Coordinates of C-alpha atoms in Angstrom, one line a residue:
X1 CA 0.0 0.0 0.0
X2 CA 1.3 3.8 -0.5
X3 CA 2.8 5.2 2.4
X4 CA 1.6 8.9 1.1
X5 CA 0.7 10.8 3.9
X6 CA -2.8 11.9 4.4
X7 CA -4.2 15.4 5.4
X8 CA -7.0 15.3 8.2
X9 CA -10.0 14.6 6.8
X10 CA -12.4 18.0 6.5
X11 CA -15.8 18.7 5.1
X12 CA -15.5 20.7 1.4
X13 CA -16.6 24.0 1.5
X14 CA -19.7 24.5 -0.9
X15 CA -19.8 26.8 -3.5
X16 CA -22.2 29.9 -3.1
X17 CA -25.3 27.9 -3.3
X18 CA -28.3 28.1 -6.2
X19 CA -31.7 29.2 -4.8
X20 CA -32.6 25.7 -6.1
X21 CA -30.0 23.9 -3.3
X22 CA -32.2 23.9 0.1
X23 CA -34.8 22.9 -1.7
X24 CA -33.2 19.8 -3.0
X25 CA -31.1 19.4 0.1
X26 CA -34.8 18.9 1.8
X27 CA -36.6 16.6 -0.3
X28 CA -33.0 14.2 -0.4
X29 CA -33.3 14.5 3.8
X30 CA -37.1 13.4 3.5
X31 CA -36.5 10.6 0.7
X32 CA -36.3 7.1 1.7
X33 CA -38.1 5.4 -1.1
X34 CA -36.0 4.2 -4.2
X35 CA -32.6 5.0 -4.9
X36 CA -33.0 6.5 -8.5
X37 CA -35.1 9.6 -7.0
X38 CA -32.6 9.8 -4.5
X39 CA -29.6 10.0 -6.8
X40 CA -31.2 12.5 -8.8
X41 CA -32.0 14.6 -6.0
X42 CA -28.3 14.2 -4.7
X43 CA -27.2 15.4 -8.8
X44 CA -29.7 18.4 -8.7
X45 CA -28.2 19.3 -5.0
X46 CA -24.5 19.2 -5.9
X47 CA -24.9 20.9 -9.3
X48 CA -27.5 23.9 -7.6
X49 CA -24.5 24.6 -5.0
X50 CA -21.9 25.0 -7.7
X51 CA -24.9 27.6 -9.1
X52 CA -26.0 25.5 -11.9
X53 CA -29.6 25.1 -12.9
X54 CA -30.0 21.5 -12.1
X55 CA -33.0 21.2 -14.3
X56 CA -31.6 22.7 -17.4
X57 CA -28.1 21.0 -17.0
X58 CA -31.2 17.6 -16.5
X59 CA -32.4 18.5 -20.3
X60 CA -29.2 19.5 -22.1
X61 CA -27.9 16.2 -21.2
X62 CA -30.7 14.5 -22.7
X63 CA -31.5 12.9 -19.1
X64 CA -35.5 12.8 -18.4
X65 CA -35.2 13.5 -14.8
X66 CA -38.5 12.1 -14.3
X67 CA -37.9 9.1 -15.5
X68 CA -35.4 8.4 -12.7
X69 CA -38.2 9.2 -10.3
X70 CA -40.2 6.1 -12.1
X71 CA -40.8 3.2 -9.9
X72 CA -41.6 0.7 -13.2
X73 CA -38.4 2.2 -14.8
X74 CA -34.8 2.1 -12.3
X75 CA -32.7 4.7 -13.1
X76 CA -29.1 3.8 -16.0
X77 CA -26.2 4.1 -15.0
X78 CA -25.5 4.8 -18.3
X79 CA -27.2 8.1 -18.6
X80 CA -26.2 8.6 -15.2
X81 CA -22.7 8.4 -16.0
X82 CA -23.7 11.1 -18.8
X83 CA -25.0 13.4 -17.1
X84 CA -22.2 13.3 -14.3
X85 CA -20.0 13.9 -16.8
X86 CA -21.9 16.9 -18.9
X87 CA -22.5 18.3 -15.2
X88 CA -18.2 18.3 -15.0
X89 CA -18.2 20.0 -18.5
X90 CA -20.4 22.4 -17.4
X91 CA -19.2 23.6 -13.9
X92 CA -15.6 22.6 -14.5
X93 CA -16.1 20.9 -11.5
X94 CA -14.2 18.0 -12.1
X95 CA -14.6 16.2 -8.5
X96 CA -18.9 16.5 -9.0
X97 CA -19.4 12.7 -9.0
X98 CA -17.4 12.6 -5.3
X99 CA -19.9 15.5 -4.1
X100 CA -22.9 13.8 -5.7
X101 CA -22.2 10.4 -3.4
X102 CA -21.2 12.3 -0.5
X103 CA -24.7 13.7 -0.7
X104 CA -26.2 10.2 -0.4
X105 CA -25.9 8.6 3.2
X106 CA -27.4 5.4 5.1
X107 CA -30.5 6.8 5.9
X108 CA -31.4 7.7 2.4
X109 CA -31.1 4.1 1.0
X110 CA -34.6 3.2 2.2
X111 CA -34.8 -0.6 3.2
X112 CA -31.4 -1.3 1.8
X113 CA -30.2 1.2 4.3
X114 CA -32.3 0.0 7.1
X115 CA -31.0 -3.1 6.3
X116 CA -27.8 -2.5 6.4
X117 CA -28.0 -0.3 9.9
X118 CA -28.9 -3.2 11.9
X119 CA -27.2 -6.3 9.4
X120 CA -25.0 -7.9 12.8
X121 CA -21.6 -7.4 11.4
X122 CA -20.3 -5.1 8.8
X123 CA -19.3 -7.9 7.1
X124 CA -22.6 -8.8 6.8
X125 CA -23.8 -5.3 5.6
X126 CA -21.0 -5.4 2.8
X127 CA -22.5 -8.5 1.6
X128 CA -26.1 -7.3 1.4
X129 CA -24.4 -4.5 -0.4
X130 CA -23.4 -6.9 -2.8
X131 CA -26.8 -8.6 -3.4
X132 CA -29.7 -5.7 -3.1
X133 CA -30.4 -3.2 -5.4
X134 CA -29.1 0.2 -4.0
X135 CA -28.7 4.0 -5.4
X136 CA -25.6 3.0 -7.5
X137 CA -25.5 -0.7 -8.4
X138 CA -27.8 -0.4 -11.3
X139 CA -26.4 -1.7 -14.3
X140 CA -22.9 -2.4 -12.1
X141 CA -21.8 -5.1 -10.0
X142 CA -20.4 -4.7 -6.5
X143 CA -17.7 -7.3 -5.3
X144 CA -16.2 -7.9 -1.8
X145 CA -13.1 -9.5 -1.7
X146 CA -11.3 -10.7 0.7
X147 CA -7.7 -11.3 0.6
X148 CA -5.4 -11.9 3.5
X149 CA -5.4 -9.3 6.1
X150 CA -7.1 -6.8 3.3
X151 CA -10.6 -7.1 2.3
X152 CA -11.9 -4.8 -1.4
X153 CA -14.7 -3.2 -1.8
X154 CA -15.5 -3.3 -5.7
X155 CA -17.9 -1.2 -7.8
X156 CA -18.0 -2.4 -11.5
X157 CA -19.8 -0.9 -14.1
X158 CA -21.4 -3.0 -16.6
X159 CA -24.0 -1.9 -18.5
X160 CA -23.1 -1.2 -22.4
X161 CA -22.8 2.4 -22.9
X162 CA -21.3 3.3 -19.6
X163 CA -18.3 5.1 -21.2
X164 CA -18.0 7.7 -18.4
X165 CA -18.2 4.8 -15.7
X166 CA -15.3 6.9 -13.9
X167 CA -17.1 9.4 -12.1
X168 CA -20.2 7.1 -11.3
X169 CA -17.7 4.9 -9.6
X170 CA -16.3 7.6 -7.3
X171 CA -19.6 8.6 -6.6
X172 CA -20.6 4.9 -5.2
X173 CA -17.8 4.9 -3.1
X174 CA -18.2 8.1 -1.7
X175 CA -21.6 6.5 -0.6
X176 CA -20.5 3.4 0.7
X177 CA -17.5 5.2 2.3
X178 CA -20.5 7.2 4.1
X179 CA -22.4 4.2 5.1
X180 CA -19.3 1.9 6.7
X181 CA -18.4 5.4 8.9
X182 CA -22.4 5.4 9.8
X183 CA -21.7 1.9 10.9
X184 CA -18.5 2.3 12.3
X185 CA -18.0 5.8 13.5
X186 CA -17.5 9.4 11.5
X187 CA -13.6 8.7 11.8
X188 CA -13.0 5.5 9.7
X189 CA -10.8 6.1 6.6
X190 CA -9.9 3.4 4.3
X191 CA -6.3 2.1 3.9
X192 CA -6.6 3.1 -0.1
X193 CA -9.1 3.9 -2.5
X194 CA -8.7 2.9 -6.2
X195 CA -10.6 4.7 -9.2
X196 CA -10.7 4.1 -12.7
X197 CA -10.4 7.7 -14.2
X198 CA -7.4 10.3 -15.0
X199 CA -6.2 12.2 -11.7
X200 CA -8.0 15.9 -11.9
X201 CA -5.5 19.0 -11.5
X202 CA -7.0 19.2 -7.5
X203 CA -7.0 15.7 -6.3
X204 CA -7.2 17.6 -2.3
X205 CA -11.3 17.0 -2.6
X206 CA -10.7 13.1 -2.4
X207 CA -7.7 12.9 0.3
X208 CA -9.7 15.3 2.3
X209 CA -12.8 13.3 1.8
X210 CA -11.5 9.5 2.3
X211 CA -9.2 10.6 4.5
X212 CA -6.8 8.2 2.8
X213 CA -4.3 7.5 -0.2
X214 CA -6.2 7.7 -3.2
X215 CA -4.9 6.2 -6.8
X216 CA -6.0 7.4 -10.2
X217 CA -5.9 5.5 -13.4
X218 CA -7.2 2.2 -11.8
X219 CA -8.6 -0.7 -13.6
X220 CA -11.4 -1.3 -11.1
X221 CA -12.7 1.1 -8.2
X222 CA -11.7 0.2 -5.0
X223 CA -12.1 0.7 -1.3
X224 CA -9.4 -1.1 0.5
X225 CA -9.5 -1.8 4.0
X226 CA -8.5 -4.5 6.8
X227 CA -10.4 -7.2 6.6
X228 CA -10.7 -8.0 10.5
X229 CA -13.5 -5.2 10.0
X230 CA -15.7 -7.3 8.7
X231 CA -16.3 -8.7 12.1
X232 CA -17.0 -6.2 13.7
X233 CA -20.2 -6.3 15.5
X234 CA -22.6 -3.3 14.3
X235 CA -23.9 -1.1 17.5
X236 CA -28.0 -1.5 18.3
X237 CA -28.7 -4.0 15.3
X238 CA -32.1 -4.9 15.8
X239 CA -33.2 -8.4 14.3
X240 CA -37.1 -7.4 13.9
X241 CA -36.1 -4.3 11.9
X242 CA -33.7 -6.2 9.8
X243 CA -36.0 -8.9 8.8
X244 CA -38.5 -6.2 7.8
X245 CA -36.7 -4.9 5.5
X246 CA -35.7 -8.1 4.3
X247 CA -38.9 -8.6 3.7
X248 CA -39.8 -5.4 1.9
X249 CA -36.3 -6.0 -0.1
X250 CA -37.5 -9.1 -1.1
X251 CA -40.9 -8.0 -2.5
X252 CA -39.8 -4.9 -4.7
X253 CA -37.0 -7.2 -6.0
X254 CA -40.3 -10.1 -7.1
X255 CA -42.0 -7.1 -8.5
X256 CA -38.8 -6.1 -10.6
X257 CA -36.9 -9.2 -11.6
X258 CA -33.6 -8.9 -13.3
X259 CA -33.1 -9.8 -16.7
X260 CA -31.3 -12.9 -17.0
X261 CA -28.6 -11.6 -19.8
X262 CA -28.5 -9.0 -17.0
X263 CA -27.4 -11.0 -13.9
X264 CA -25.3 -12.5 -16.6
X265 CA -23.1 -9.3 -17.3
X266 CA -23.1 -8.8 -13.7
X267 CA -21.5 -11.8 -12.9
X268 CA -19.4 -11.1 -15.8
X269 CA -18.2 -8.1 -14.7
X270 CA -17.1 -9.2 -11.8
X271 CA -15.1 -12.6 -12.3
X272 CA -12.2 -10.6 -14.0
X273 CA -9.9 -13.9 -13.8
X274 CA -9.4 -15.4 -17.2
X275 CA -10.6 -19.1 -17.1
X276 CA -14.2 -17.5 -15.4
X277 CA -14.7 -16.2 -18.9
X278 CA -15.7 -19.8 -19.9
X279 CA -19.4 -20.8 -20.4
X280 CA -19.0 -23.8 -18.8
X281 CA -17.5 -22.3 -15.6
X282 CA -20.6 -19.4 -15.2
X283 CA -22.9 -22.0 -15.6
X284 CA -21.7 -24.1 -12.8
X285 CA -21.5 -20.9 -11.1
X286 CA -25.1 -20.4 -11.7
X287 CA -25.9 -23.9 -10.7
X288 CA -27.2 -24.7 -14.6
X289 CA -26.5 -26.9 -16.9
X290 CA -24.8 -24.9 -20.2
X291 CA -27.5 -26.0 -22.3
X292 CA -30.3 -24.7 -20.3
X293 CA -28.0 -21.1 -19.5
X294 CA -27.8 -21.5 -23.4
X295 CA -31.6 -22.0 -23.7
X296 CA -32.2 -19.0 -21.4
X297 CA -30.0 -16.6 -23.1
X298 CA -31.2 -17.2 -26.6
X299 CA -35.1 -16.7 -25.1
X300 CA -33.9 -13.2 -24.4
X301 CA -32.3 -12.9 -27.2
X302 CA -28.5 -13.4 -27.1
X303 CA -25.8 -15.6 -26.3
X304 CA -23.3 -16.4 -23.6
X305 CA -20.5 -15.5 -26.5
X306 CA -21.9 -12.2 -27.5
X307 CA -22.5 -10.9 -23.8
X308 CA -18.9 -11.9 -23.2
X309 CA -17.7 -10.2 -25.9
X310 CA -19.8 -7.1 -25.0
X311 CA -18.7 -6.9 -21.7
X312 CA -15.0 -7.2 -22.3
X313 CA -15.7 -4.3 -25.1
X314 CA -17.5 -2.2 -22.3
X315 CA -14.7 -2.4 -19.8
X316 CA -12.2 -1.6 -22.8
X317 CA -14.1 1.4 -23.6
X318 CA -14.4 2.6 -20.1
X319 CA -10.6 2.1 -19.2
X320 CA -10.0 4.2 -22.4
X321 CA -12.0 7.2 -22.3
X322 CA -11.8 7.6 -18.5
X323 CA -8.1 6.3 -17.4
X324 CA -4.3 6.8 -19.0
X325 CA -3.7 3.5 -19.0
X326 CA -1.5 1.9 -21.8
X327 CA -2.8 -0.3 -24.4
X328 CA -0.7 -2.8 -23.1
X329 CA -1.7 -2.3 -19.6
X330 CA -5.7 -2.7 -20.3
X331 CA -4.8 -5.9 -22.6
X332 CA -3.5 -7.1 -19.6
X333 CA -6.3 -6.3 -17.7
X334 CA -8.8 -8.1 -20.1
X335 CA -6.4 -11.4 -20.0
X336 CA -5.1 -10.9 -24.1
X337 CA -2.1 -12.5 -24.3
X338 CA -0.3 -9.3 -26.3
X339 CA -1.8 -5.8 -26.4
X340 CA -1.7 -6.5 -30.5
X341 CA -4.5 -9.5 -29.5
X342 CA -6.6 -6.5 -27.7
X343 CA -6.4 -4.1 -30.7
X344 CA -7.5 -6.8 -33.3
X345 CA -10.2 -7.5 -31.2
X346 CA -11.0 -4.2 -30.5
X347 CA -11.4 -3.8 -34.3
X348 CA -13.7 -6.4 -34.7
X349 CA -16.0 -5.1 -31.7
X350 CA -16.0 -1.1 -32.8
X351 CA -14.6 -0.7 -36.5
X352 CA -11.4 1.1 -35.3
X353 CA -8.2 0.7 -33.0
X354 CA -8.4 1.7 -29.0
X355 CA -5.9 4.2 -30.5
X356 CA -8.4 6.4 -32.5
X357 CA -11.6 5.2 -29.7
X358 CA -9.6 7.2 -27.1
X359 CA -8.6 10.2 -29.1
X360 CA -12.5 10.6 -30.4
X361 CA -14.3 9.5 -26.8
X362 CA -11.5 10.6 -24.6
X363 CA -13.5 13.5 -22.1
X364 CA -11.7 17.1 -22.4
X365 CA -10.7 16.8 -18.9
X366 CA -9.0 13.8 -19.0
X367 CA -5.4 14.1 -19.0
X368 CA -3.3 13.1 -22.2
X369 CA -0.8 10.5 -22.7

């Protein structure tokens, strides 16, 4: 781990706010329903205190605001992702997707977060993280690992089009940063956090924030931390309250299955190691026989090859417009045996080399190579 030396951690100072900020600062105290509205409300906050009109910034982005308020429709991470990163174009606020998760705390997660508030370890509450739909995780998958003495916290963007998955990312750990020091105490700091976009010219927002080392150009984002946390016993859990909102979990997630090519790309997403890539391995993962995960995924309309395939193109994409990594380094990082194997695919999937992808997708503020 870095041994870079850490400023205490402090509270940012806001920009002079826009009229439009206590009111949005109010309705995100009063939410605990889903955690689309409450993202939203946690965007339109952060951009009205840097004195943009949230609801214009909403429609230049081509966002529908109101369709992240939809209880039928949950909110993309995608468009998300978009309108995080029009919202840094705009401002030249280049840290907005850290203020936009440190807007969103325990309490606002609804059932999830009442879940989580009296789980009986915090290992336990990282796990339920990993499993229940929550204000970032749609269309990414969230990974505990444990290794050793250090335990990561992973947030994985997977859903295609999520080019600007760097900013989301810091965003969800900026949340679930807020939600272990809820558990834990206001003064837990991480040993590291990881995130998969350039470094901005004023990286003093994040150290101040996490109160811990922080590395740019990532291939993942990470929260790393001891691992004897995890059994740590969580202060006044209460059993009843928990199984409530197990319950309540339960029945919204009935009323709003997943997608089977979904959980599929999830579970993609997250089993990075080459020989998971394998059909036959996922399927005993998924506790089904490759023909019937075949059968399943052609009655949606796809196969296990193409989603593969799609999701290795998705993290390329995102590792090239929001990271300076090398060519060589995120061909490593997608298991090709020789960066010239990455580009060749790469080809196939897009029509042109990572190369000229970067240079046309790359974001303004991104830092050149």
């Amino acid at each position: 781990m870095s041994s870079e030396s850490v400023p205490a951690r402090t509270d940012p100072v806001p920009a002079a706010p826009h009229p439009a900020a206590s009111r949005c600062d109010e309705r995100h105290g009063d939410r605990h329903g889903d955690g689309p509205s409450i993202l939203v409300e946690a965007a339109s906050a952060a951009l009205a205190r840097l004195g943009a009109d949230p609801t214009r910034l909403f429609a230049e982005a081509g966002v529908a605001s109101e369709s992240f308020r939809s209880e039928d429709e949950p909110v993309s991470g995608a468009a998300l992702g978009r309108l995080i990163a029009y919202g840094v174009d705009h401002t030249r606020c280049p840290d907005l997707g850290l203020r936009i998760g440190q807007r969103v705390t325990l309490a606002s997660l609804g059932p999830v977060g009442t879940l989580l508030r009296n789980s009986e370890t915090v290992g336990d509450a990282m796990h339920a993280l990993e499993v229940h739909p929550w204000g970032w995780n749609c269309g990414a998958a969230v990974r505990l690992c444990v290794e050793g003495d250090l335990a990561l916290f992973c947030y994985l963007p997977f859903e295609p089009g999520a080019d600007e998955a760097g900013f989301r990312s810091e965003g969800a750990l900026a949340t679930s940063t807020n939600v272990v020091r809820t558990l834990c105490g206001a003064s837990w700091t991480p040993l590291e956090v990881l995130l998969p976009r350039s470094a901005p010219e004023e990286t003093t927002p994040y150290r101040s924030f996490f109160g811990a080392p922080v590395r740019f150009d990532q291939e993942m984002a990470a929260m790393v931390f001891p691992s004897r946390l995890l059994k740590e016993r969580i202060s006044g859990a209460d059993a009843a309250a928990r199984r409530l909102a197990e319950g309540q979990i339960l029945r919204f997630e009935a009323a709003h299955p997943t997608q089977f090519a979904d959980a599929l790309r999830r579970l993609l997403r997250s089993e990075v190691v080459a020989e998971r890539w394998r059909g036959i391995s996922i399927a005993r993962h998924l506790s089904l026989h490759r023909r019937t995960l075949s059968r399943r995924l052609r009655a949606e309309g796809t196969t296990f090859r193409s989603l593969a395939q799609e999701t290795r193109f998705e993290i390329a994409k995102q590792l090239l417009v929001n990271t300076n990594l090398s060519l060589v380094q995120i061909s490593a990082s997608l298991d090709f045996s020789e960066s010239a194997a990455f580009s060749h695919a790469f080809r196939r999937w897009s029509g042109t080399t990572p190369t000229a992808w970067r240079v046309a997708h790359q974001h303004p503020g991104r830092v050149p190579t």
